[in-house]
Short mmCIF file of C-alpha atoms in Angstrom, two decimals:
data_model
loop_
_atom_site.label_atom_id
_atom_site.label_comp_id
_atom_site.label_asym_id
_atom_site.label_seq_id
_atom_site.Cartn_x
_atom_site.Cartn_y
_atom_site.Cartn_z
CA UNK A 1 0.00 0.00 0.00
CA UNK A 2 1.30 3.56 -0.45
CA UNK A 3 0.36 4.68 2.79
CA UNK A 4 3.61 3.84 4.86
CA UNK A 5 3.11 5.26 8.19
CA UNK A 6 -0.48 5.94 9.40
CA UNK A 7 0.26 7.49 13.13
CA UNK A 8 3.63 9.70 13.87
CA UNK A 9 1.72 9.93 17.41
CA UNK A 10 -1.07 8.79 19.57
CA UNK A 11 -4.71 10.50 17.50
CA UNK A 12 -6.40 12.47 19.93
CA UNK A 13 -9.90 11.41 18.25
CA UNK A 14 -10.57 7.46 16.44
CA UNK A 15 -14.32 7.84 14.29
CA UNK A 16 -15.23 4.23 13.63
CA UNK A 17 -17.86 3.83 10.92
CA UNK A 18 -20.45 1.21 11.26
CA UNK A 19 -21.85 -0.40 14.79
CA UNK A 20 -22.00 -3.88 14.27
CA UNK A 21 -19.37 -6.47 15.83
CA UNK A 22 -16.32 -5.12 13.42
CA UNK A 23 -16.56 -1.55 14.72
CA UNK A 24 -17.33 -2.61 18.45
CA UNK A 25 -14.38 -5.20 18.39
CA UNK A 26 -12.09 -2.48 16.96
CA UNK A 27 -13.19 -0.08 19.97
CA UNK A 28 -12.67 -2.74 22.64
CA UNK A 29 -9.30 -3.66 20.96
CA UNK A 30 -8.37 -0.27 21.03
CA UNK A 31 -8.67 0.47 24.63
CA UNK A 32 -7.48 -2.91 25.02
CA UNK A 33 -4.44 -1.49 23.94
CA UNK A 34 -4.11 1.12 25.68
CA UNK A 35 -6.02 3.75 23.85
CA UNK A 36 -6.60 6.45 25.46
CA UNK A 37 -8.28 9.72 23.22
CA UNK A 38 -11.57 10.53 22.13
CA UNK A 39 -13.73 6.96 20.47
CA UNK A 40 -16.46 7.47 18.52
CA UNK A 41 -18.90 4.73 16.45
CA UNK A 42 -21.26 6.07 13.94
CA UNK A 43 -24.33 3.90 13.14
CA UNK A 44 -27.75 4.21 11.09
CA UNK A 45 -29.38 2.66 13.00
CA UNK A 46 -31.03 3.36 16.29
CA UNK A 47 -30.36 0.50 18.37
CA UNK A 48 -27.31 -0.49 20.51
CA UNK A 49 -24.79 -2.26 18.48
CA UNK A 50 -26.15 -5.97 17.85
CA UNK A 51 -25.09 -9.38 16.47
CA UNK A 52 -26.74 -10.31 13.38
CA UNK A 53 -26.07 -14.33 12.92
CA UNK A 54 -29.38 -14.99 14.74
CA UNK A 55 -31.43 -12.93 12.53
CA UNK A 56 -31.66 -15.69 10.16
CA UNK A 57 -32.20 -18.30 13.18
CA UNK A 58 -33.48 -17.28 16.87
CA UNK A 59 -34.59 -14.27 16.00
CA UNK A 60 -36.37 -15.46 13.17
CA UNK A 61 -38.24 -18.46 14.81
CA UNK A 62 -39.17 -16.13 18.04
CA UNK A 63 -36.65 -18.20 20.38
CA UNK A 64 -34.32 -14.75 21.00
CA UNK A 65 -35.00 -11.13 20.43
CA UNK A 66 -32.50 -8.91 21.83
CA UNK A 67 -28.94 -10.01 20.18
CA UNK A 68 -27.36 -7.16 21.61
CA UNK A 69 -23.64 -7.21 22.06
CA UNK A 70 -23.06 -4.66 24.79
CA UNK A 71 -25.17 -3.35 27.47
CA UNK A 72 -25.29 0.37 26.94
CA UNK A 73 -23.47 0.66 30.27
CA UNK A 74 -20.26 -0.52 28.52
CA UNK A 75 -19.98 2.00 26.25
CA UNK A 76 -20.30 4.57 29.15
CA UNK A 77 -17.50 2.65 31.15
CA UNK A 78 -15.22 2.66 28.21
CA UNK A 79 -15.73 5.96 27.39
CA UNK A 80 -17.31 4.77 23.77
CA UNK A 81 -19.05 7.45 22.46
CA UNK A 82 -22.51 6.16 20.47
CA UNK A 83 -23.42 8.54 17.21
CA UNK A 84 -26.50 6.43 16.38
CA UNK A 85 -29.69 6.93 13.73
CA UNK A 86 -27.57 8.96 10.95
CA UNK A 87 -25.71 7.07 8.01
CA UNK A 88 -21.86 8.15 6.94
CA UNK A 89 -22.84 9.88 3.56
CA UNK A 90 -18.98 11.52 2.74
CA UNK A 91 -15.39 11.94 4.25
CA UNK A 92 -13.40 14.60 2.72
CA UNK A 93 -9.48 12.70 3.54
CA UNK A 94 -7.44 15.47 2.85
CA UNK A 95 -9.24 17.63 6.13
CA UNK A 96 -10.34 14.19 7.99
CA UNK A 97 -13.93 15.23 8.05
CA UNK A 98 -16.93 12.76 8.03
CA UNK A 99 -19.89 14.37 6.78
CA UNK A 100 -23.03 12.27 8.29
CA UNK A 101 -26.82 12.04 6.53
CA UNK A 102 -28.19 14.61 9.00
CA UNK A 103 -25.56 16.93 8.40
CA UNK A 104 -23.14 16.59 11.32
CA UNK A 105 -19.64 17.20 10.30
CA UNK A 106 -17.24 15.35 12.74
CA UNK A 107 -13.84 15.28 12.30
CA UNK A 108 -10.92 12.39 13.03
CA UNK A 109 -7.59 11.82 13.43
CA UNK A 110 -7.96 7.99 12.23
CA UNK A 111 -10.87 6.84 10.53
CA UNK A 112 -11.61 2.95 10.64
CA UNK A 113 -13.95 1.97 8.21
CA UNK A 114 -16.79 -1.19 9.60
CA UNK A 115 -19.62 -0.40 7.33
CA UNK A 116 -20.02 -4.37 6.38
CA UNK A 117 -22.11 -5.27 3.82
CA UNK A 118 -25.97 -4.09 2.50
CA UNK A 119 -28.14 -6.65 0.48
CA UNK A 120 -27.88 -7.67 -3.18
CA UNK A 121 -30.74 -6.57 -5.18
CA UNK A 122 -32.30 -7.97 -8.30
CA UNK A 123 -31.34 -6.16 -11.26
CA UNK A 124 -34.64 -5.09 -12.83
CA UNK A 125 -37.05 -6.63 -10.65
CA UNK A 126 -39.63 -3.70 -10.00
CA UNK A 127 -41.85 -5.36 -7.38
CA UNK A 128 -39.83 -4.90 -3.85
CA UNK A 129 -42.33 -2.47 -2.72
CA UNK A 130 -45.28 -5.19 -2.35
CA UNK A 131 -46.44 -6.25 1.23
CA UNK A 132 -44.97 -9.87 2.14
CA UNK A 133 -41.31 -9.40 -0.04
CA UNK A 134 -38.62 -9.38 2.16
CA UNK A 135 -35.08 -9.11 2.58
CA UNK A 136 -33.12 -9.89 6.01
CA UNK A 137 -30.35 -7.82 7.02
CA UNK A 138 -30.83 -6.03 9.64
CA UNK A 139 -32.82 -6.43 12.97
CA UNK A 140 -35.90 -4.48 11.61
CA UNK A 141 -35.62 -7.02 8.94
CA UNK A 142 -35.82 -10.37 10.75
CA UNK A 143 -38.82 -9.06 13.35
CA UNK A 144 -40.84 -7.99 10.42
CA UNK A 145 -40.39 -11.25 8.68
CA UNK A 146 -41.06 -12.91 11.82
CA UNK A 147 -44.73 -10.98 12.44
CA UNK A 148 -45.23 -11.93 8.34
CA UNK A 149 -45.13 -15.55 9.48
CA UNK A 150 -48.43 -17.61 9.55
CA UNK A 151 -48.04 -21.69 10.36
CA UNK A 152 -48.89 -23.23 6.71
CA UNK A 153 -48.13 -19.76 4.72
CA UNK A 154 -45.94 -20.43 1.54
CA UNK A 155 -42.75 -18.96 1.21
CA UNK A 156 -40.27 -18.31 -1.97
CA UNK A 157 -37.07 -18.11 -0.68
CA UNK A 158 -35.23 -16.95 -3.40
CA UNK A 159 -30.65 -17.47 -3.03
CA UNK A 160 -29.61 -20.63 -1.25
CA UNK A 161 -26.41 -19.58 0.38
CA UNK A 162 -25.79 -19.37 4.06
CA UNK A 163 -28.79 -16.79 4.95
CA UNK A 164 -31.20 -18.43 2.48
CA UNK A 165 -30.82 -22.01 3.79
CA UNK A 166 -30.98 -20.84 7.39
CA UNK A 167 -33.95 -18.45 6.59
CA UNK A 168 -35.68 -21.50 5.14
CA UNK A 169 -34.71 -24.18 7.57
CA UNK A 170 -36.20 -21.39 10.32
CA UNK A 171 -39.19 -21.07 8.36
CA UNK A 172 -40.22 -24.74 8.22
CA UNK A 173 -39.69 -24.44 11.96
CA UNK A 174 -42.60 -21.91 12.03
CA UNK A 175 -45.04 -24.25 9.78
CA UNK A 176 -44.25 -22.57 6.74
CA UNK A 177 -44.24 -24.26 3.19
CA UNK A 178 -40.67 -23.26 1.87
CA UNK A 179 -39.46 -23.27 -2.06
CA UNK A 180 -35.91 -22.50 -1.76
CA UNK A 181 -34.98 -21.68 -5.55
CA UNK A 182 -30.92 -21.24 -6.16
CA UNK A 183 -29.60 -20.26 -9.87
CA UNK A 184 -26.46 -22.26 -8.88
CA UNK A 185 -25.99 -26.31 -9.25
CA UNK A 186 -26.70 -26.67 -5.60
CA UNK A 187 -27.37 -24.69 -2.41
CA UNK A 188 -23.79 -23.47 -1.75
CA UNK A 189 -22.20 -24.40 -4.13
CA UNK A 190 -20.64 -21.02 -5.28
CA UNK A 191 -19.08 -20.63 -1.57
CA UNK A 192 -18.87 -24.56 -0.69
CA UNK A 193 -18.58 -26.35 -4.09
CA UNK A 194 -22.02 -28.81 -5.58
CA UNK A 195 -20.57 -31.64 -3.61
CA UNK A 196 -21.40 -29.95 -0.45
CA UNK A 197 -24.15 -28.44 -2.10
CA UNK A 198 -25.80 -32.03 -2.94
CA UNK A 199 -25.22 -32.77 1.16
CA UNK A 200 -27.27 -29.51 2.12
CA UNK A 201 -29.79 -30.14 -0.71
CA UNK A 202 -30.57 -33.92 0.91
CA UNK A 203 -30.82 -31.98 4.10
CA UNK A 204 -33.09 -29.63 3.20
CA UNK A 205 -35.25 -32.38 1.20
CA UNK A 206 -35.70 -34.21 4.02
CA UNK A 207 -36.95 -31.51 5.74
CA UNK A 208 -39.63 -30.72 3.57
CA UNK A 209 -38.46 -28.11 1.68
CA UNK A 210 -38.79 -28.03 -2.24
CA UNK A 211 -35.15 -27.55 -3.65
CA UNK A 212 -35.31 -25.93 -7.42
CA UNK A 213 -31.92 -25.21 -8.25
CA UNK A 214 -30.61 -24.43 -11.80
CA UNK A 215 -33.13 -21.53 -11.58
CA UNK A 216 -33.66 -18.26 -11.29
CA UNK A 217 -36.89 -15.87 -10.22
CA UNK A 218 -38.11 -13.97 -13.14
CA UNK A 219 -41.22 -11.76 -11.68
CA UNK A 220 -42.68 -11.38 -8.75
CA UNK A 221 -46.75 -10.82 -8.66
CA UNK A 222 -49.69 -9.39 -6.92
CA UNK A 223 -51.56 -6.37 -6.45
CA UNK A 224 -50.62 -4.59 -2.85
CA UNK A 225 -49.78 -7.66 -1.84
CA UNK A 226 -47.47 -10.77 -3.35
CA UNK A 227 -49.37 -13.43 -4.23
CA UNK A 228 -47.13 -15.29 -6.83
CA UNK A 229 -43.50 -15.42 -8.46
CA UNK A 230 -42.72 -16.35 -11.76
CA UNK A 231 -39.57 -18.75 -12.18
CA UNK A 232 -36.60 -18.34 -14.95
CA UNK A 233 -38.05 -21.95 -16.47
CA UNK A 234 -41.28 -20.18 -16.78
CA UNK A 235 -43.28 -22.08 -13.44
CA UNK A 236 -45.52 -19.72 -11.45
CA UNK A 237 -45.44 -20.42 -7.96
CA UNK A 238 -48.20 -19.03 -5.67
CA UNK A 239 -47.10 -17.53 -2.44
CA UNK A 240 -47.51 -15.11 0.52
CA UNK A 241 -43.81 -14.94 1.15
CA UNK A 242 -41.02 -13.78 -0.69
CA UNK A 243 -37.73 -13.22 1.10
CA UNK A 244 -34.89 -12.36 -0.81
CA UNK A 245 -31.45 -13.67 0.17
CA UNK A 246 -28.98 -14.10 -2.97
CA UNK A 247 -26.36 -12.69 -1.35
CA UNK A 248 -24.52 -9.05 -0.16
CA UNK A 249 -22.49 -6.53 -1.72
CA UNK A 250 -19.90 -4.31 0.70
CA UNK A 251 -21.66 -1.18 1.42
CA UNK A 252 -18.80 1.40 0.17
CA UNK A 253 -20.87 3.59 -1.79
CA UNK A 254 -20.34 7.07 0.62
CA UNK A 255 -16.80 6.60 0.19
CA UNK A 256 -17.27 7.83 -3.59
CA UNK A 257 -14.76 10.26 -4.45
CA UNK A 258 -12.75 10.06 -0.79
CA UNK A 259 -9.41 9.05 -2.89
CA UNK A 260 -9.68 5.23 -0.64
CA UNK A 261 -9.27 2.85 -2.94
CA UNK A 262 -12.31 -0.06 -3.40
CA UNK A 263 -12.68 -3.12 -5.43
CA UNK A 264 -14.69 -5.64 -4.21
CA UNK A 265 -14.62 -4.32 -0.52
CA UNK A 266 -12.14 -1.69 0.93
CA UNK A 267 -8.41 -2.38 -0.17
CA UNK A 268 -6.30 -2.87 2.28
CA UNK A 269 -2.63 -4.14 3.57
CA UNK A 270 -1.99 -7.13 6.36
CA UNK A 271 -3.00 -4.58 9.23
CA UNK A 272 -6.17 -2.48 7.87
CA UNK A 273 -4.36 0.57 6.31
CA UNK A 274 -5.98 1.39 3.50
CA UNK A 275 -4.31 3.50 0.58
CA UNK A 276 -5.67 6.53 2.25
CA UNK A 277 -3.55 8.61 4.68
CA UNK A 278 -5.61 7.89 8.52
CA UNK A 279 -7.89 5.44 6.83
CA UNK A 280 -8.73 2.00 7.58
CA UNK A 281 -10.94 -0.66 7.35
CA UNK A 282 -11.93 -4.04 9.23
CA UNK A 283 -14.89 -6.68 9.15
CA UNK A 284 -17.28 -8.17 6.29
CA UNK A 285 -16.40 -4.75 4.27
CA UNK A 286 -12.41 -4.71 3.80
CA UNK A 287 -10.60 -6.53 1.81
CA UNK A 288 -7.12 -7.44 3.44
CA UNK A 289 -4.06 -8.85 2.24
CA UNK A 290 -3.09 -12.13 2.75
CA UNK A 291 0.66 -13.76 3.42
CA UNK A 292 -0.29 -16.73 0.37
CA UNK A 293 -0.73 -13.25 -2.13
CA UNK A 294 -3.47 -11.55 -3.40
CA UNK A 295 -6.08 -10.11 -0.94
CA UNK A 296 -9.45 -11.82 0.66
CA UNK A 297 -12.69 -10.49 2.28
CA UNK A 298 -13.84 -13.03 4.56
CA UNK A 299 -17.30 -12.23 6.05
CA UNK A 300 -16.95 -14.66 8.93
CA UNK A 301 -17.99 -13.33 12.59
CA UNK A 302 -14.41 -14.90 14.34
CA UNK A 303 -12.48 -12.61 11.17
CA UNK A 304 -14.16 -9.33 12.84
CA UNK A 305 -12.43 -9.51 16.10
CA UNK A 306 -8.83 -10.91 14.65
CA UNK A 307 -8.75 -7.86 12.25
CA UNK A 308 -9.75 -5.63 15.12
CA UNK A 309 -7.00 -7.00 17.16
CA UNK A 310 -4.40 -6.56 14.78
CA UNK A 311 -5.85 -2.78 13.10
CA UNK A 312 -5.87 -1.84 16.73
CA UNK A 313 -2.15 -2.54 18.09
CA UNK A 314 -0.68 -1.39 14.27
CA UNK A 315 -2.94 2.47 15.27
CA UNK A 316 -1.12 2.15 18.31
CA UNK A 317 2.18 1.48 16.97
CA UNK A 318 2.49 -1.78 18.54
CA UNK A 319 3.44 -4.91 16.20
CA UNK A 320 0.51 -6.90 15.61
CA UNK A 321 1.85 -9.34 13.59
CA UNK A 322 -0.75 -11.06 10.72
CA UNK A 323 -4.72 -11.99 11.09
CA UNK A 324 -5.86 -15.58 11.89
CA UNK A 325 -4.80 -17.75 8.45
CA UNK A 326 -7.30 -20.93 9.42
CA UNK A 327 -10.74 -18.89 9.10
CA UNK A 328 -13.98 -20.53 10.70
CA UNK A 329 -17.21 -20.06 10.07
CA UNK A 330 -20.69 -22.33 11.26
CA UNK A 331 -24.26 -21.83 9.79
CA UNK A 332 -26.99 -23.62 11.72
CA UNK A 333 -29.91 -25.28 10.16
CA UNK A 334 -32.15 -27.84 11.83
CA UNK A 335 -30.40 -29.99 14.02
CA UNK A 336 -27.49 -29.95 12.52
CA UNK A 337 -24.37 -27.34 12.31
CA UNK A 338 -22.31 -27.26 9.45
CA UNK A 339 -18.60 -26.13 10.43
CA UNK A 340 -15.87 -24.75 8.26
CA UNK A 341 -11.88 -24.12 8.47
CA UNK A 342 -9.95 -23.17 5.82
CA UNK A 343 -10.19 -20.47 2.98
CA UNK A 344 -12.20 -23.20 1.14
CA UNK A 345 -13.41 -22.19 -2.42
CA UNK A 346 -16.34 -23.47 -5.19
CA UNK A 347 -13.02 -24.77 -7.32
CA UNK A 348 -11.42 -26.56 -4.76
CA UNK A 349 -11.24 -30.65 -5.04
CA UNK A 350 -13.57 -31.93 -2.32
CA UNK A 351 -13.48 -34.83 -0.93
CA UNK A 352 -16.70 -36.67 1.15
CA UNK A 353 -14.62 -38.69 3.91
CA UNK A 354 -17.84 -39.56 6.10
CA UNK A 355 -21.34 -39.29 5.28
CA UNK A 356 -23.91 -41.31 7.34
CA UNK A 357 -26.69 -39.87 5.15
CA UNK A 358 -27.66 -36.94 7.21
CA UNK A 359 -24.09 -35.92 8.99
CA UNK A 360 -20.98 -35.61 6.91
CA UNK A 361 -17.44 -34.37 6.82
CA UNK A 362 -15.55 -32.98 3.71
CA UNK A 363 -11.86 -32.38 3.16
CA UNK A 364 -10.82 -29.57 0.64
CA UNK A 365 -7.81 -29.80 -1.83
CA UNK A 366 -5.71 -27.34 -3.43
CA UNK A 367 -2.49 -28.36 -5.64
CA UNK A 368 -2.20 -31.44 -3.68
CA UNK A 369 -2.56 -29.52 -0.33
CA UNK A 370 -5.24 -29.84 2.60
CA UNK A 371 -6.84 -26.35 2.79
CA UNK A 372 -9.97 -26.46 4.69
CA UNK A 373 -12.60 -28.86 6.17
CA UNK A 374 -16.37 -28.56 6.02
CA UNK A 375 -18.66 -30.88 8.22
CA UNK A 376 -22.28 -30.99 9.12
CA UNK A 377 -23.04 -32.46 12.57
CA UNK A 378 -19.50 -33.44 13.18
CA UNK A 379 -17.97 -30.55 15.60
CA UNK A 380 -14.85 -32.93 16.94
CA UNK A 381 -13.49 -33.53 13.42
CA UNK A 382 -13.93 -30.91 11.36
CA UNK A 383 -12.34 -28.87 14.41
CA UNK A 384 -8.85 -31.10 14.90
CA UNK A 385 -7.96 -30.09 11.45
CA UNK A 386 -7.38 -26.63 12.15
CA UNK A 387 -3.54 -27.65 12.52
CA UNK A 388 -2.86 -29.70 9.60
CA UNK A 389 -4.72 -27.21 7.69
CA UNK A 390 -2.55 -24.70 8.77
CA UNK A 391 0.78 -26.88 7.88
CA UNK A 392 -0.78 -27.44 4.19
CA UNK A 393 -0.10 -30.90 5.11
CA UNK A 394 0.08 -33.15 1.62
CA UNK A 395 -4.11 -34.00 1.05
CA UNK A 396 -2.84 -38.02 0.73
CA UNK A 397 -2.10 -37.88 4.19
CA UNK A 398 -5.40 -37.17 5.29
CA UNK A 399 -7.28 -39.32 2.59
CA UNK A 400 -5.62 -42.01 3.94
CA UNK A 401 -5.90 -41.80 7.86
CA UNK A 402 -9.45 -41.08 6.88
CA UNK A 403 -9.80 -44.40 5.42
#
């Protein structure tokens, strides 16, 4: 990155954008560290800093509605200050101003960037503004879906990655009919590869659910109020549900003209410097760089607080050395909770090493190398690979104790 040298001393003021468990983590590792200036986190939305994996689960099926992640006593006691209900809408770099949506102008010393990710939308599908089509980001989100829910309703769920399979396996827990249509092979099989993707699909089957992937949604109908969708293959489905979950793009769009570079997420080095003088940027929205080459965003919840860890010490002029390289990440659905390690990818080799027809565990390849594990159901062996994973032990080696 061009930007050697990001402190010469301690900033009087940190302004972390975003609320969520990136920009709290950064705060807490920051006066872990010995911090000791002015800390500020800027939100849009009213409520205390929450935790949004069980939006898509407990929240959803009414088991758990307060996922808040710190009483608001703790931002009090660690001298946190909370600039909640107005959006970031511009930072001018070159003065270190923020510039909020209600007009507040707040300047910074360092600016850490948390703003995570906003939802994918449907290019030219019109209809988003009818009564019972939903998306499910934020807490707003998941209690309106949940009041929209009506034992033996039908539901579209359209994107079968990690929110749309857990919105759908929380659904049928409610009573709902669920069609979970995914334009990819399988259900996750852009993040976890079709083999996987098969393993969720049976999952999901035997749950009731009706799996239609290989297709897209064309149109969604109704007059006020959804009452059908139209398929890419041309079927016509008739429901009172639509939720839309195909996936989330980083939400970078009031850093427009700031000078900080972004492709695919918020550029960054090893630490969170961006290429921005007093910029930086952590969580589900920055892309870091990574010690194999090339740079990754991983939106996994244990990746928020190792980034905040190391962003923190490096503002502090402390060395932080490098981020976590074994990522984890855990989705739950039904009974069963399908664990990950590794930076495993769609084109990696997979191999199936158990599968009792419900539970399963699968090792991922890489030129020969053992780069991550995914298991459903199996906590105890998908999580004693973290080390061999690490080592890039030779894949045969596995394969064969697995025999």
């Amino acid at each position: 990155m061009s930007n050697e040298r990001e402190t010469e001393s301690t900033p009087e003021r940190v302004v972390v954008v975003g609320a969520g468990l990136a920009a709290v983590r950064t705060a807490e590792e920051l006066r872990r560290a010995g911090y000791e200036g002015e800390l500020v986190l800027v939100g849009d939305e009213t409520h205390l800093p929450y935790d949004r994996p069980p939006l898509s689960k407990e929240v959803l099926r009414g088991d758990r509605d307060d996922t808040t992640l710190r009483p608001s006593e703790f931002f009090g006691e660690n001298r946190i200050e909370l600039m909640l209900g107005a959006a970031a809408r511009s930072v001018d770099t070159a003065s270190r101003i923020l510039t909020l949506s209600d007009g507040t102008e707040l300047g910074y010393d360092e600016l850490v960037v948390a703003t995570g990710l906003r939802p994918r939308r449907i290019p030219g599908l019109p209809d988003l503004d009818l009564a019972g089509v939903h998306v499910l980001r934020s807490l707003e989100d998941s209690r309106a879906l949940r009041e929209a829910i009506v034992p033996g309703a039908r539901a579209l769920v359209v994107g079968a990655g990690f929110i749309g399979c857990e919105v759908a396996a929380s659904l049928r827990a409610r009573e709902v009919e669920v069609v979970l249509v995914e334009p990819q092979p399988t259900p996750l099989a852009s993040v976890l590869g079709a083999e996987v993707g098969a393993l969720v699909t049976r999952l999901h089957t035997a749950e009731g659910v009706d799996v239609r992937a290989g297709v897209g949604l064309s149109e969604i109908r109704g007059d006020g109020r959804v009452t059908s969708a139209v398929l890419g293959d041309g079927s016509e489905i008739d429901v009172d549900l639509v939720v839309l979950g195909i996936g989330s793009i980083p939400a970078t769009e009031w850093l427009e003209g700031s000078g900080v570079e972004v492709e695919n997420g918020v550029v960054c080095d090893g630490t969170g410097r961006t290429s921005t003088p007093h910029v930086w940027a952590v969580g589900d929205v920055a892309s870091w760089q990574v010690p194999a080459g090339g740079r990754r965003r991983i939106e996994h919840w244990t990746n928020a607080g190792e980034q905040a860890s190391v962003l923190a010490k490096t503002i502090m002029g402390v060395e932080a050395g490098a981020a976590a390289q074994v990522p984890y990440f855990w989705s739950d659905q039904y009974d069963i909770k399908i664990q990950g390690l590794g930076a495993v990818t769609a084109d990696d080799t997979v191999h199936v090493v158990r599968d009792d027809g419900r539970k399963f565990l699968a090792y991922y390849e890489r030129d020969g190398r053992f780069v991550g594990a995914v298991g459903g159901g199996l906590p105890a062996l998908v999580m004693k690979s973290r080390a061999k994973i690490a080592a890039g032990a030779p894949i045969d080696e596995l394969l064969t104790a697995a025999v």
